[in-house]
Amino acid sequence: TTTTTTTTTTTTAPVVLNPSFELDVLTNPGDFSFEVTSWETIGLCGIYKPTTDYPSQTSSQVLFVNAGGEVRQQLTGVSVGLTTKLTFTIQAFWKVGNPRYLQSVIALVASESGVDLGSVRVLTATFPLGEGSSVDVQLEYTHNTSAREGEGIDLVFSNPATRNQVAFDNIRWTLS
């Protein structure tokens, strides 16, 4: 009896719908919406067209996640068992006028089981230039055997803090 094991390397890039949060058009600076096309929102989250309260960014709108909120999307084209290195780079913003107690989490989570497949915390210390600045945050997929092979992968932004707001924009990814 001969047993053959085949390992498949996934080279398909994930599809993130509405990665710059521009599909819902907000007209005036200061406008916001709790609806975000292609994303599920829980709590006080949505899109915002900044005035001078966020540093300049490459697109005109950002995703905001207030304390206790969560925003998620199941990614297309990838699933648990991914064997290539998947890295996300996400721009994070610290709103001008917010006190210093930022606590936000960006995570890749198995869609059905909720197993953490990689997460990064966005804290006050994440921003070396302080209030009113932005940084690129990197998040890597980590295979976790507790998740079921083939299970979907969600990209999740959450804010477990009891106060404050963090904003995100320009989701990019690389496979290697």
Backbone as ProteinMPNN parsed JSONL, in Angstrom:
{"seq_chain_A": "TTTTTTTTTTTTAPVVLNPSFELDVLTNPGDFSFEVTSWETIGLCGIYKPTTDYPSQTSSQVLFVNAGGEVRQQLTGVSVGLTTKLTFTIQAFWKVGNPRYLQSVIALVASESGVDLGSVRVLTATFPLGEGSSVDVQLEYTHNTSAREGEGIDLVFSNPATRNQVAFDNIRWTLS", "coords_chain_A": {"N_chain_A": [[0.847, -1.179, 0.0], [0.597, 2.143, -0.902], [0.836, 5.423, 0.222], [-0.008, 8.661, -0.639], [0.667, 11.991, -0.015], [-0.506, 15.183, -0.605], [0.368, 18.548, -0.72], [-1.138, 21.594, -1.034], [-0.347, 24.744, -2.248], [-1.606, 27.833, -1.669], [-2.065, 30.458, -3.846], [-3.71, 32.442, -4.467], [-4.806, 35.715, -4.236], [-6.36, 37.381, -1.489], [-9.693, 38.705, -1.545], [-10.716, 41.804, -0.669], [-13.484, 43.562, -0.137], [-14.369, 46.9, -0.825], [-11.968, 48.247, 0.258], [-10.92, 50.761, 0.851], [-12.966, 52.158, 1.827], [-14.644, 53.777, 0.264], [-16.895, 53.327, -1.274], [-19.432, 54.06, -0.345], [-20.553, 57.143, -0.75], [-19.716, 60.074, 0.824], [-20.587, 63.411, 1.106], [-19.784, 65.946, 2.309], [-17.092, 67.276, 4.354], [-16.938, 66.004, 7.639], [-19.294, 64.589, 7.467], [-20.903, 61.444, 8.185], [-21.616, 57.898, 8.242], [-23.393, 55.096, 9.44], [-23.611, 52.857, 7.972], [-21.747, 50.617, 6.024], [-20.76, 49.673, 3.0], [-20.42, 46.301, 2.076], [-19.36, 45.515, 4.508], [-19.916, 44.284, 7.819], [-21.312, 45.883, 10.563], [-21.136, 46.436, 14.065], [-22.38, 48.063, 16.799], [-21.248, 51.457, 17.455], [-20.001, 52.297, 14.7], [-18.62, 53.031, 11.491], [-18.392, 54.891, 8.41], [-16.508, 57.841, 7.714], [-16.048, 61.169, 6.671], [-13.293, 62.916, 6.98], [-12.551, 66.022, 8.694], [-10.467, 68.302, 9.915], [-9.697, 66.654, 11.884], [-8.444, 64.218, 11.601], [-5.308, 63.019, 10.41], [-3.995, 63.763, 7.106], [-4.899, 61.54, 4.502], [-4.699, 58.967, 1.947], [-7.095, 58.474, 0.722], [-10.468, 59.761, 0.702], [-12.185, 59.097, 2.77], [-12.625, 57.408, 5.927], [-12.723, 54.401, 7.93], [-14.387, 54.304, 10.953], [-14.15, 53.18, 14.322], [-15.787, 53.1, 17.167], [-15.59, 52.987, 20.79], [-16.276, 49.777, 22.033], [-17.233, 48.866, 19.615], [-17.427, 46.937, 16.494], [-16.275, 45.838, 13.326], [-16.588, 43.823, 10.459], [-15.604, 41.553, 7.802], [-16.027, 38.79, 5.678], [-13.402, 37.324, 3.996], [-12.83, 36.796, 0.532], [-11.558, 34.171, -1.474], [-9.563, 33.109, 0.139], [-8.865, 30.714, 2.74], [-8.951, 28.884, 5.876], [-6.034, 27.034, 6.403], [-4.451, 28.006, 4.571], [-1.377, 28.146, 2.972], [0.544, 29.884, 2.158], [2.359, 32.881, 2.979], [0.486, 35.429, 4.285], [0.089, 38.795, 4.476], [-1.28, 41.661, 5.851], [-1.463, 45.168, 5.42], [-2.459, 47.98, 7.048], [-3.703, 51.208, 7.322], [-3.729, 53.13, 10.217], [-5.364, 55.527, 12.291], [-5.062, 58.152, 14.663], [-7.285, 60.062, 16.207], [-7.457, 63.601, 16.335], [-7.674, 65.348, 19.38], [-8.568, 63.236, 20.904], [-8.231, 61.649, 24.041], [-5.475, 59.85, 25.561], [-6.006, 56.873, 25.479], [-6.024, 54.586, 23.709], [-7.31, 51.597, 22.417], [-7.458, 49.182, 20.3], [-8.193, 46.467, 18.101], [-7.006, 44.595, 15.398], [-7.853, 41.843, 13.529], [-7.505, 38.542, 12.121], [-9.846, 36.114, 11.766], [-11.188, 32.844, 12.149], [-14.053, 32.123, 10.348], [-16.328, 30.535, 11.163], [-15.659, 29.145, 13.599], [-14.435, 31.09, 15.135], [-11.774, 31.164, 15.858], [-8.661, 32.684, 16.546], [-6.582, 33.814, 14.039], [-4.465, 35.396, 13.796], [-3.544, 38.479, 15.083], [-3.375, 41.962, 15.926], [-2.717, 44.543, 18.211], [-3.786, 47.89, 18.398], [-2.562, 50.458, 19.955], [-2.078, 53.326, 22.138], [0.722, 53.586, 22.25], [1.409, 52.667, 19.753], [1.532, 54.757, 18.051], [4.045, 56.685, 17.33], [4.3, 59.42, 16.832], [2.246, 60.531, 18.203], [-0.938, 62.048, 19.112], [-3.235, 62.756, 16.482], [-1.843, 61.581, 14.409], [-0.823, 59.1, 11.929], [-0.257, 55.602, 11.296], [1.173, 52.758, 9.632], [-0.057, 49.577, 10.106], [0.85, 46.221, 10.536], [-0.444, 43.001, 9.876], [-0.359, 39.564, 10.211], [-1.296, 36.442, 8.79], [-1.694, 33.504, 10.656], [-1.41, 30.118, 10.726], [-3.661, 28.094, 12.467], [-4.227, 25.218, 14.164], [-6.524, 24.708, 15.577], [-8.63, 25.705, 14.223], [-11.016, 24.801, 11.717], [-10.011, 23.163, 8.786], [-10.295, 24.734, 5.663], [-12.236, 26.474, 6.467], [-13.805, 29.702, 6.371], [-12.24, 33.004, 6.38], [-12.332, 35.848, 8.371], [-11.825, 39.364, 8.309], [-11.355, 41.513, 10.917], [-12.131, 44.451, 12.693], [-11.938, 45.81, 15.833], [-12.909, 47.516, 18.861], [-12.266, 47.314, 21.98], [-12.223, 49.111, 24.045], [-13.469, 51.376, 26.597], [-13.884, 53.911, 25.914], [-13.167, 56.419, 23.406], [-11.995, 56.513, 19.953], [-10.853, 54.873, 17.037], [-9.53, 55.043, 13.766], [-9.445, 53.6, 10.459], [-7.928, 52.788, 7.279], [-7.258, 52.188, 3.779], [-6.627, 49.289, 3.142], [-4.277, 46.889, 2.443], [-2.586, 44.073, 0.944], [-0.221, 41.37, 0.886], [1.083, 38.443, -0.629], [3.316, 35.828, 0.001]], "CA_chain_A": [[0.0, 0.0, 0.0], [1.337, 3.394, -0.985], [0.034, 6.596, 0.583], [0.556, 9.892, -1.174], [0.137, 13.209, 0.596], [-0.281, 16.347, -1.452], [0.18, 19.843, -0.071], [-1.454, 22.621, -2.012], [0.027, 26.092, -1.847], [-2.563, 28.809, -2.169], [-1.424, 31.673, -4.342], [-4.769, 33.388, -4.784], [-4.865, 36.859, -3.322], [-7.686, 37.572, -0.906], [-10.471, 39.832, -2.05], [-11.313, 42.641, 0.361], [-14.406, 44.481, -0.794], [-14.401, 48.254, -0.277], [-10.819, 48.335, 1.159], [-10.62, 52.154, 1.215], [-14.208, 52.698, 2.397], [-15.069, 54.866, -0.613], [-18.09, 52.98, -2.048], [-20.529, 54.901, 0.149], [-20.001, 58.485, -0.954], [-20.106, 61.137, 1.748], [-20.37, 64.646, 0.355], [-19.127, 67.05, 3.009], [-16.263, 66.965, 5.52], [-17.729, 65.889, 8.861], [-20.387, 63.634, 7.255], [-20.616, 60.06, 8.552], [-22.691, 56.934, 8.04], [-23.203, 53.843, 10.171], [-23.66, 51.801, 6.965], [-20.505, 50.491, 5.268], [-20.969, 48.658, 1.974], [-19.62, 45.068, 2.113], [-18.863, 45.273, 5.862], [-20.903, 44.159, 8.896], [-20.943, 46.739, 11.694], [-21.805, 46.207, 15.347], [-22.085, 49.212, 17.654], [-21.036, 52.756, 16.817], [-18.935, 52.172, 13.709], [-19.077, 53.414, 10.172], [-17.431, 55.639, 7.612], [-16.452, 59.251, 8.089], [-15.259, 62.048, 5.803], [-12.619, 63.759, 7.967], [-12.315, 67.463, 8.575], [-9.053, 68.414, 10.302], [-9.526, 65.83, 13.077], [-7.576, 63.094, 11.267], [-4.236, 63.44, 9.495], [-4.339, 63.52, 5.708], [-4.785, 60.158, 4.064], [-4.724, 58.888, 0.49], [-8.479, 58.483, 0.255], [-11.187, 60.844, 1.376], [-13.023, 58.599, 3.859], [-12.01, 56.405, 6.797], [-13.587, 53.572, 8.759], [-14.188, 54.596, 12.373], [-14.638, 52.17, 15.254], [-15.891, 53.669, 18.507], [-15.481, 52.061, 21.92], [-17.259, 48.702, 22.049], [-17.687, 48.538, 18.264], [-16.746, 45.924, 15.697], [-16.57, 45.823, 11.895], [-15.987, 42.604, 9.918], [-15.919, 41.099, 6.453], [-15.414, 37.513, 5.317], [-12.559, 37.489, 2.816], [-13.047, 35.865, -0.564], [-10.326, 33.705, -2.106], [-8.659, 32.487, 1.107], [-9.538, 29.958, 3.793], [-8.055, 28.27, 6.855], [-5.2, 26.046, 5.742], [-3.607, 28.779, 3.668], [0.007, 27.767, 3.227], [1.443, 30.976, 1.826], [2.364, 33.949, 3.977], [-0.458, 36.495, 3.957], [0.323, 39.943, 5.348], [-2.097, 42.845, 5.596], [-0.983, 46.455, 5.908], [-3.643, 48.802, 7.234], [-3.378, 52.519, 7.884], [-4.503, 53.43, 11.427], [-5.357, 56.957, 12.593], [-5.395, 58.611, 16.002], [-8.074, 61.285, 16.035], [-7.065, 64.799, 17.08], [-8.596, 65.643, 20.466], [-8.858, 62.048, 21.707], [-7.256, 61.389, 25.101], [-4.522, 58.79, 25.287], [-6.29, 55.503, 25.918], [-6.436, 53.844, 22.531], [-7.267, 50.141, 22.492], [-8.171, 48.623, 19.178], [-7.62, 45.204, 17.658], [-7.261, 44.158, 14.035], [-7.641, 40.399, 13.616], [-8.006, 37.564, 11.165], [-10.571, 35.172, 12.615], [-11.897, 31.788, 11.43], [-15.436, 32.598, 10.248], [-17.318, 29.758, 11.913], [-15.234, 28.779, 14.957], [-13.964, 32.263, 15.859], [-10.379, 30.989, 16.257], [-7.76, 33.776, 16.158], [-5.577, 33.398, 13.058], [-3.482, 36.468, 13.76], [-4.136, 39.745, 15.514], [-2.456, 43.001, 16.367], [-3.383, 45.593, 18.986], [-3.445, 49.27, 18.054], [-2.607, 51.151, 21.236], [-1.472, 54.654, 22.142], [2.15, 53.443, 21.961], [1.563, 52.343, 18.338], [1.668, 56.023, 17.334], [5.199, 57.393, 17.877], [4.142, 60.869, 16.696], [1.176, 60.97, 19.089], [-2.282, 62.429, 18.683], [-3.328, 63.36, 15.16], [-0.921, 60.96, 13.46], [-1.235, 57.807, 11.382], [0.803, 54.616, 11.132], [0.797, 51.523, 8.957], [-0.04, 48.449, 11.024], [0.919, 44.971, 9.797], [-1.155, 41.863, 10.453], [-0.016, 38.359, 9.465], [-2.075, 35.22, 8.972], [-0.987, 32.42, 11.326], [-2.224, 28.9, 10.693], [-3.999, 27.606, 13.8], [-4.842, 23.902, 13.98], [-7.822, 24.66, 16.258], [-9.647, 26.083, 13.238], [-11.312, 23.743, 10.76], [-9.431, 23.333, 7.452], [-11.264, 25.182, 4.664], [-13.14, 27.468, 7.066], [-13.583, 31.061, 5.889], [-11.438, 33.905, 7.21], [-12.883, 37.198, 8.502], [-10.981, 40.477, 8.737], [-12.171, 42.147, 11.961], [-11.643, 45.627, 13.406], [-12.753, 45.974, 17.037], [-12.428, 48.495, 19.826], [-12.772, 46.862, 23.277], [-12.088, 50.176, 25.047], [-14.716, 51.958, 27.098], [-13.987, 55.247, 25.34], [-12.301, 56.776, 22.289], [-12.254, 56.068, 18.597], [-9.71, 54.672, 16.157], [-9.977, 54.959, 12.379], [-8.608, 52.768, 9.598], [-8.102, 53.04, 5.856], [-6.267, 51.674, 2.828], [-6.244, 47.9, 3.422], [-3.472, 46.305, 1.371], [-2.106, 42.76, 1.342], [0.798, 40.723, 0.06], [1.256, 36.994, -0.472], [4.691, 35.442, -0.326]], "C_chain_A": [[0.889, 1.238, 0.0], [0.4, 4.537, -0.66], [0.741, 7.829, 0.055], [-0.122, 11.066, -0.502], [0.484, 14.38, -0.3], [-0.542, 17.599, -0.646], [-0.053, 20.869, -1.157], [-1.061, 23.977, -1.457], [-0.937, 27.066, -2.486], [-1.823, 30.055, -2.612], [-2.458, 32.714, -4.75], [-4.771, 34.504, -3.759], [-6.265, 36.955, -2.724], [-8.383, 38.754, -1.571], [-11.075, 40.543, -0.849], [-12.191, 43.642, -0.376], [-14.415, 45.818, -0.07], [-13.23, 48.503, 0.689], [-10.422, 49.751, 1.563], [-11.868, 52.888, 1.681], [-14.746, 53.882, 1.598], [-16.359, 54.55, -1.372], [-19.315, 53.774, -1.622], [-20.009, 56.328, 0.112], [-20.593, 59.462, 0.054], [-19.691, 62.453, 1.106], [-19.491, 65.662, 1.064], [-18.213, 66.578, 4.13], [-17.116, 67.008, 6.797], [-18.917, 64.949, 8.715], [-19.95, 62.247, 7.698], [-21.827, 59.196, 8.271], [-22.368, 55.691, 8.843], [-23.289, 52.636, 9.242], [-22.347, 51.796, 6.196], [-20.69, 49.345, 4.27], [-19.941, 47.54, 2.096], [-19.054, 44.734, 3.492], [-20.045, 45.17, 6.829], [-20.431, 45.021, 10.057], [-21.782, 46.389, 12.914], [-21.414, 47.372, 16.246], [-21.884, 50.477, 16.847], [-19.795, 52.715, 15.928], [-19.495, 52.637, 12.377], [-17.984, 54.101, 9.388], [-17.588, 57.118, 7.918], [-15.606, 59.991, 7.065], [-14.604, 63.075, 6.718], [-12.606, 65.248, 7.632], [-10.818, 67.634, 8.859], [-8.742, 67.526, 11.507], [-8.73, 64.543, 12.839], [-6.492, 63.604, 10.342], [-4.641, 63.122, 8.056], [-4.09, 62.057, 5.363], [-4.935, 60.13, 2.551], [-6.129, 58.814, -0.073], [-9.256, 59.481, 1.096], [-12.061, 60.4, 2.542], [-12.271, 57.544, 4.654], [-13.097, 55.575, 7.466], [-13.337, 53.976, 10.196], [-14.815, 53.499, 13.213], [-14.609, 52.798, 16.642], [-15.775, 52.577, 19.56], [-16.626, 51.051, 21.898], [-17.719, 48.251, 20.678], [-16.863, 47.465, 17.586], [-17.213, 46.015, 14.251], [-15.879, 44.597, 11.322], [-16.449, 42.322, 8.499], [-15.259, 39.739, 6.247], [-14.668, 37.717, 4.004], [-12.894, 36.424, 1.78], [-11.689, 35.442, -1.099], [-9.318, 33.085, -1.164], [-9.484, 31.725, 2.145], [-8.485, 29.39, 4.736], [-7.322, 27.12, 6.167], [-4.302, 26.704, 4.711], [-2.151, 28.475, 3.984], [1.008, 28.83, 2.799], [1.366, 32.025, 2.919], [1.459, 35.078, 3.482], [-0.26, 37.621, 4.964], [-0.56, 41.098, 4.914], [-1.374, 44.069, 6.135], [-2.181, 47.383, 5.909], [-3.215, 50.117, 7.857], [-4.311, 52.776, 9.074], [-4.315, 54.908, 11.766], [-5.746, 57.211, 14.043], [-6.042, 59.979, 15.844], [-7.553, 62.423, 16.913], [-8.118, 65.042, 18.162], [-9.001, 64.439, 21.295], [-7.815, 61.911, 22.803], [-6.462, 60.124, 24.776], [-4.928, 57.396, 25.729], [-6.812, 54.676, 24.754], [-6.274, 52.353, 22.768], [-8.095, 49.621, 21.334], [-7.459, 47.355, 18.75], [-7.999, 44.994, 16.194], [-6.932, 42.674, 14.036], [-8.124, 39.682, 12.365], [-8.593, 36.448, 12.014], [-11.239, 34.123, 11.735], [-13.394, 32.095, 11.501], [-16.431, 31.85, 11.118], [-16.915, 29.53, 13.366], [-14.768, 29.972, 15.791], [-12.516, 32.169, 16.328], [-9.534, 32.134, 15.708], [-6.677, 33.225, 15.234], [-4.479, 34.442, 12.899], [-4.149, 37.763, 14.163], [-3.036, 40.7, 15.947], [-3.267, 44.052, 17.109], [-2.872, 46.95, 18.524], [-3.673, 50.085, 19.321], [-1.998, 52.55, 21.092], [-0.005, 54.581, 21.738], [2.431, 53.096, 20.499], [1.882, 53.589, 17.523], [2.842, 56.835, 17.89], [5.085, 58.915, 17.777], [2.959, 61.412, 17.495], [-0.129, 61.306, 18.395], [-2.246, 63.096, 17.309], [-2.399, 62.758, 14.132], [-1.513, 59.66, 12.909], [-0.014, 56.905, 11.28], [0.264, 53.469, 10.285], [0.98, 50.383, 9.947], [-0.022, 47.175, 10.187], [0.292, 43.835, 10.588], [-0.838, 40.653, 9.591], [-0.943, 37.208, 9.822], [-1.178, 34.164, 9.618], [-1.884, 31.196, 11.307], [-2.426, 28.384, 12.12], [-4.755, 26.296, 13.639], [-6.165, 23.748, 14.724], [-8.959, 25.035, 15.314], [-9.809, 24.946, 12.238], [-10.728, 24.082, 9.385], [-10.531, 23.726, 6.454], [-12.254, 26.215, 5.174], [-12.808, 28.858, 6.522], [-12.766, 31.883, 6.867], [-12.079, 35.288, 7.186], [-11.777, 38.173, 8.879], [-11.839, 41.307, 9.678], [-11.423, 43.337, 12.565], [-12.526, 45.766, 14.636], [-12.097, 46.985, 17.965], [-13.007, 48.122, 21.19], [-12.693, 47.921, 24.378], [-13.462, 50.647, 25.519], [-14.888, 53.391, 26.621], [-13.02, 55.37, 24.171], [-12.649, 56.067, 20.984], [-10.931, 55.905, 17.857], [-10.268, 54.552, 14.745], [-8.96, 54.18, 11.56], [-8.901, 53.087, 8.142], [-7.064, 52.242, 5.078], [-5.744, 50.283, 3.169], [-5.505, 47.356, 2.201], [-2.969, 44.944, 1.848], [-1.038, 42.277, 0.37], [0.789, 39.23, 0.379], [2.708, 36.679, -0.801], [4.929, 33.987, 0.043]], "O_chain_A": [[1.814, 1.357, 0.804], [-0.703, 4.616, -1.201], [1.937, 8.017, 0.274], [-1.35, 11.125, -0.43], [1.635, 14.546, -0.704], [-1.561, 17.702, 0.037], [0.741, 20.995, -2.089], [-1.405, 24.315, -0.324], [-1.066, 27.114, -3.709], [-1.049, 30.637, -1.851], [-2.112, 33.751, -5.315], [-4.74, 34.255, -2.554], [-7.248, 36.639, -3.394], [-7.743, 39.671, -2.086], [-11.855, 39.955, -0.099], [-11.698, 44.469, -1.143], [-14.464, 45.862, 1.159], [-13.458, 48.924, 1.823], [-9.666, 49.928, 2.518], [-11.835, 54.098, 1.904], [-15.237, 54.858, 2.164], [-16.88, 55.429, -2.058], [-20.149, 54.122, -2.458], [-19.108, 56.677, 0.875], [-21.808, 59.649, 0.125], [-18.568, 62.586, 0.619], [-18.548, 66.184, 0.47], [-18.516, 65.586, 4.794], [-17.907, 67.928, 7.0], [-19.502, 64.543, 9.719], [-18.771, 61.904, 7.603], [-22.934, 59.703, 8.083], [-21.212, 55.276, 8.922], [-23.064, 51.507, 9.678], [-21.879, 52.849, 5.762], [-20.767, 48.181, 4.663], [-18.742, 47.796, 2.205], [-18.328, 43.749, 3.625], [-21.044, 45.873, 6.682], [-19.284, 44.909, 10.49], [-22.97, 46.086, 12.81], [-20.225, 47.635, 16.43], [-22.299, 50.559, 15.692], [-18.691, 53.055, 16.355], [-20.708, 52.632, 12.168], [-16.798, 53.92, 9.661], [-18.654, 57.581, 8.324], [-14.563, 59.493, 6.641], [-15.267, 64.001, 7.185], [-12.644, 65.659, 6.473], [-9.991, 67.142, 8.091], [-7.661, 67.622, 12.089], [-8.381, 63.852, 13.797], [-6.728, 64.53, 9.565], [-5.529, 62.302, 7.823], [-3.169, 61.43, 5.887], [-5.261, 61.146, 1.938], [-6.322, 59.075, -1.261], [-8.745, 59.986, 2.096], [-12.625, 61.244, 3.239], [-11.39, 56.866, 4.125], [-14.25, 55.999, 7.556], [-12.186, 53.995, 10.632], [-15.866, 52.957, 12.872], [-13.542, 53.003, 17.221], [-15.854, 51.389, 19.25], [-17.793, 51.42, 21.761], [-18.529, 47.329, 20.583], [-15.765, 47.123, 18.023], [-18.393, 46.24, 13.981], [-14.719, 44.336, 11.642], [-17.506, 42.77, 8.055], [-14.092, 39.546, 6.589], [-15.228, 38.215, 3.027], [-13.203, 35.284, 2.126], [-10.768, 36.255, -1.172], [-8.296, 32.575, -1.623], [-10.646, 32.048, 2.394], [-7.29, 29.409, 4.441], [-7.927, 26.333, 5.439], [-3.493, 26.042, 4.06], [-1.739, 28.54, 5.142], [2.203, 28.688, 3.055], [0.411, 32.051, 3.696], [1.655, 35.61, 2.39], [-0.423, 37.42, 6.167], [-0.581, 41.467, 3.739], [-0.745, 44.007, 7.191], [-2.843, 47.553, 4.885], [-2.446, 50.132, 8.819], [-5.53, 52.656, 8.952], [-3.24, 55.469, 11.554], [-6.646, 56.564, 14.58], [-5.405, 60.932, 15.396], [-7.249, 62.224, 18.089], [-9.317, 64.954, 17.895], [-9.707, 64.591, 22.292], [-6.622, 62.044, 22.528], [-6.767, 59.422, 23.811], [-4.097, 56.767, 26.384], [-7.915, 54.132, 24.813], [-5.239, 51.898, 23.256], [-9.324, 49.629, 21.401], [-6.266, 47.185, 19.005], [-9.15, 45.185, 15.8], [-5.859, 42.278, 14.489], [-9.017, 40.146, 11.657], [-7.914, 35.899, 12.882], [-11.796, 34.458, 10.69], [-13.939, 32.302, 12.586], [-17.29, 32.468, 11.747], [-17.734, 29.7, 14.27], [-14.71, 29.883, 17.017], [-12.07, 33.004, 17.115], [-9.672, 32.511, 14.544], [-5.952, 32.297, 15.59], [-3.667, 34.371, 11.977], [-5.209, 38.107, 13.64], [-1.924, 40.293, 16.286], [-4.368, 44.41, 16.691], [-1.678, 47.132, 18.289], [-4.807, 50.366, 19.708], [-1.468, 52.898, 20.038], [0.468, 55.418, 20.969], [3.57, 53.217, 20.048], [2.439, 53.493, 16.43], [2.655, 57.602, 18.834], [5.711, 59.628, 18.561], [2.694, 62.614, 17.472], [-0.383, 60.906, 17.259], [-1.355, 63.89, 17.01], [-2.179, 63.357, 13.08], [-2.557, 59.19, 13.362], [1.119, 57.379, 11.19], [-0.944, 53.237, 10.228], [2.042, 50.239, 10.553], [-0.789, 47.053, 9.232], [0.473, 43.722, 11.801], [-1.023, 40.695, 8.375], [-1.322, 37.019, 10.977], [-0.045, 33.952, 9.186], [-3.002, 31.238, 11.82], [-1.469, 28.257, 12.883], [-5.826, 26.275, 13.032], [-6.864, 22.755, 14.525], [-10.119, 24.718, 15.577], [-8.858, 24.22, 11.947], [-10.941, 25.185, 8.881], [-11.588, 23.095, 6.422], [-13.027, 26.772, 4.395], [-11.645, 29.151, 6.243], [-12.613, 31.515, 8.032], [-12.339, 35.838, 6.116], [-10.898, 37.847, 9.676], [-12.92, 41.758, 9.302], [-10.242, 43.242, 12.901], [-13.749, 45.833, 14.505], [-10.903, 47.269, 17.869], [-14.108, 48.553, 21.533], [-13.059, 47.65, 25.522], [-14.483, 50.342, 24.901], [-15.912, 54.019, 26.888], [-12.156, 54.515, 23.978], [-13.477, 55.158, 20.938], [-10.008, 56.701, 18.03], [-11.36, 54.018, 14.552], [-7.781, 54.105, 11.906], [-9.974, 53.588, 7.805], [-6.119, 51.697, 5.648], [-4.558, 50.114, 3.453], [-6.025, 47.357, 1.085], [-2.934, 44.696, 3.053], [-0.962, 42.704, -0.782], [0.522, 38.819, 1.509], [3.262, 37.203, -1.767], [6.029, 33.472, -0.155]]}, "name": "protein", "num_of_chains": 1, "seq": "TTTTTTTTTTTTAPVVLNPSFELDVLTNPGDFSFEVTSWETIGLCGIYKPTTDYPSQTSSQVLFVNAGGEVRQQLTGVSVGLTTKLTFTIQAFWKVGNPRYLQSVIALVASESGVDLGSVRVLTATFPLGEGSSVDVQLEYTHNTSAREGEGIDLVFSNPATRNQVAFDNIRWTLS"}
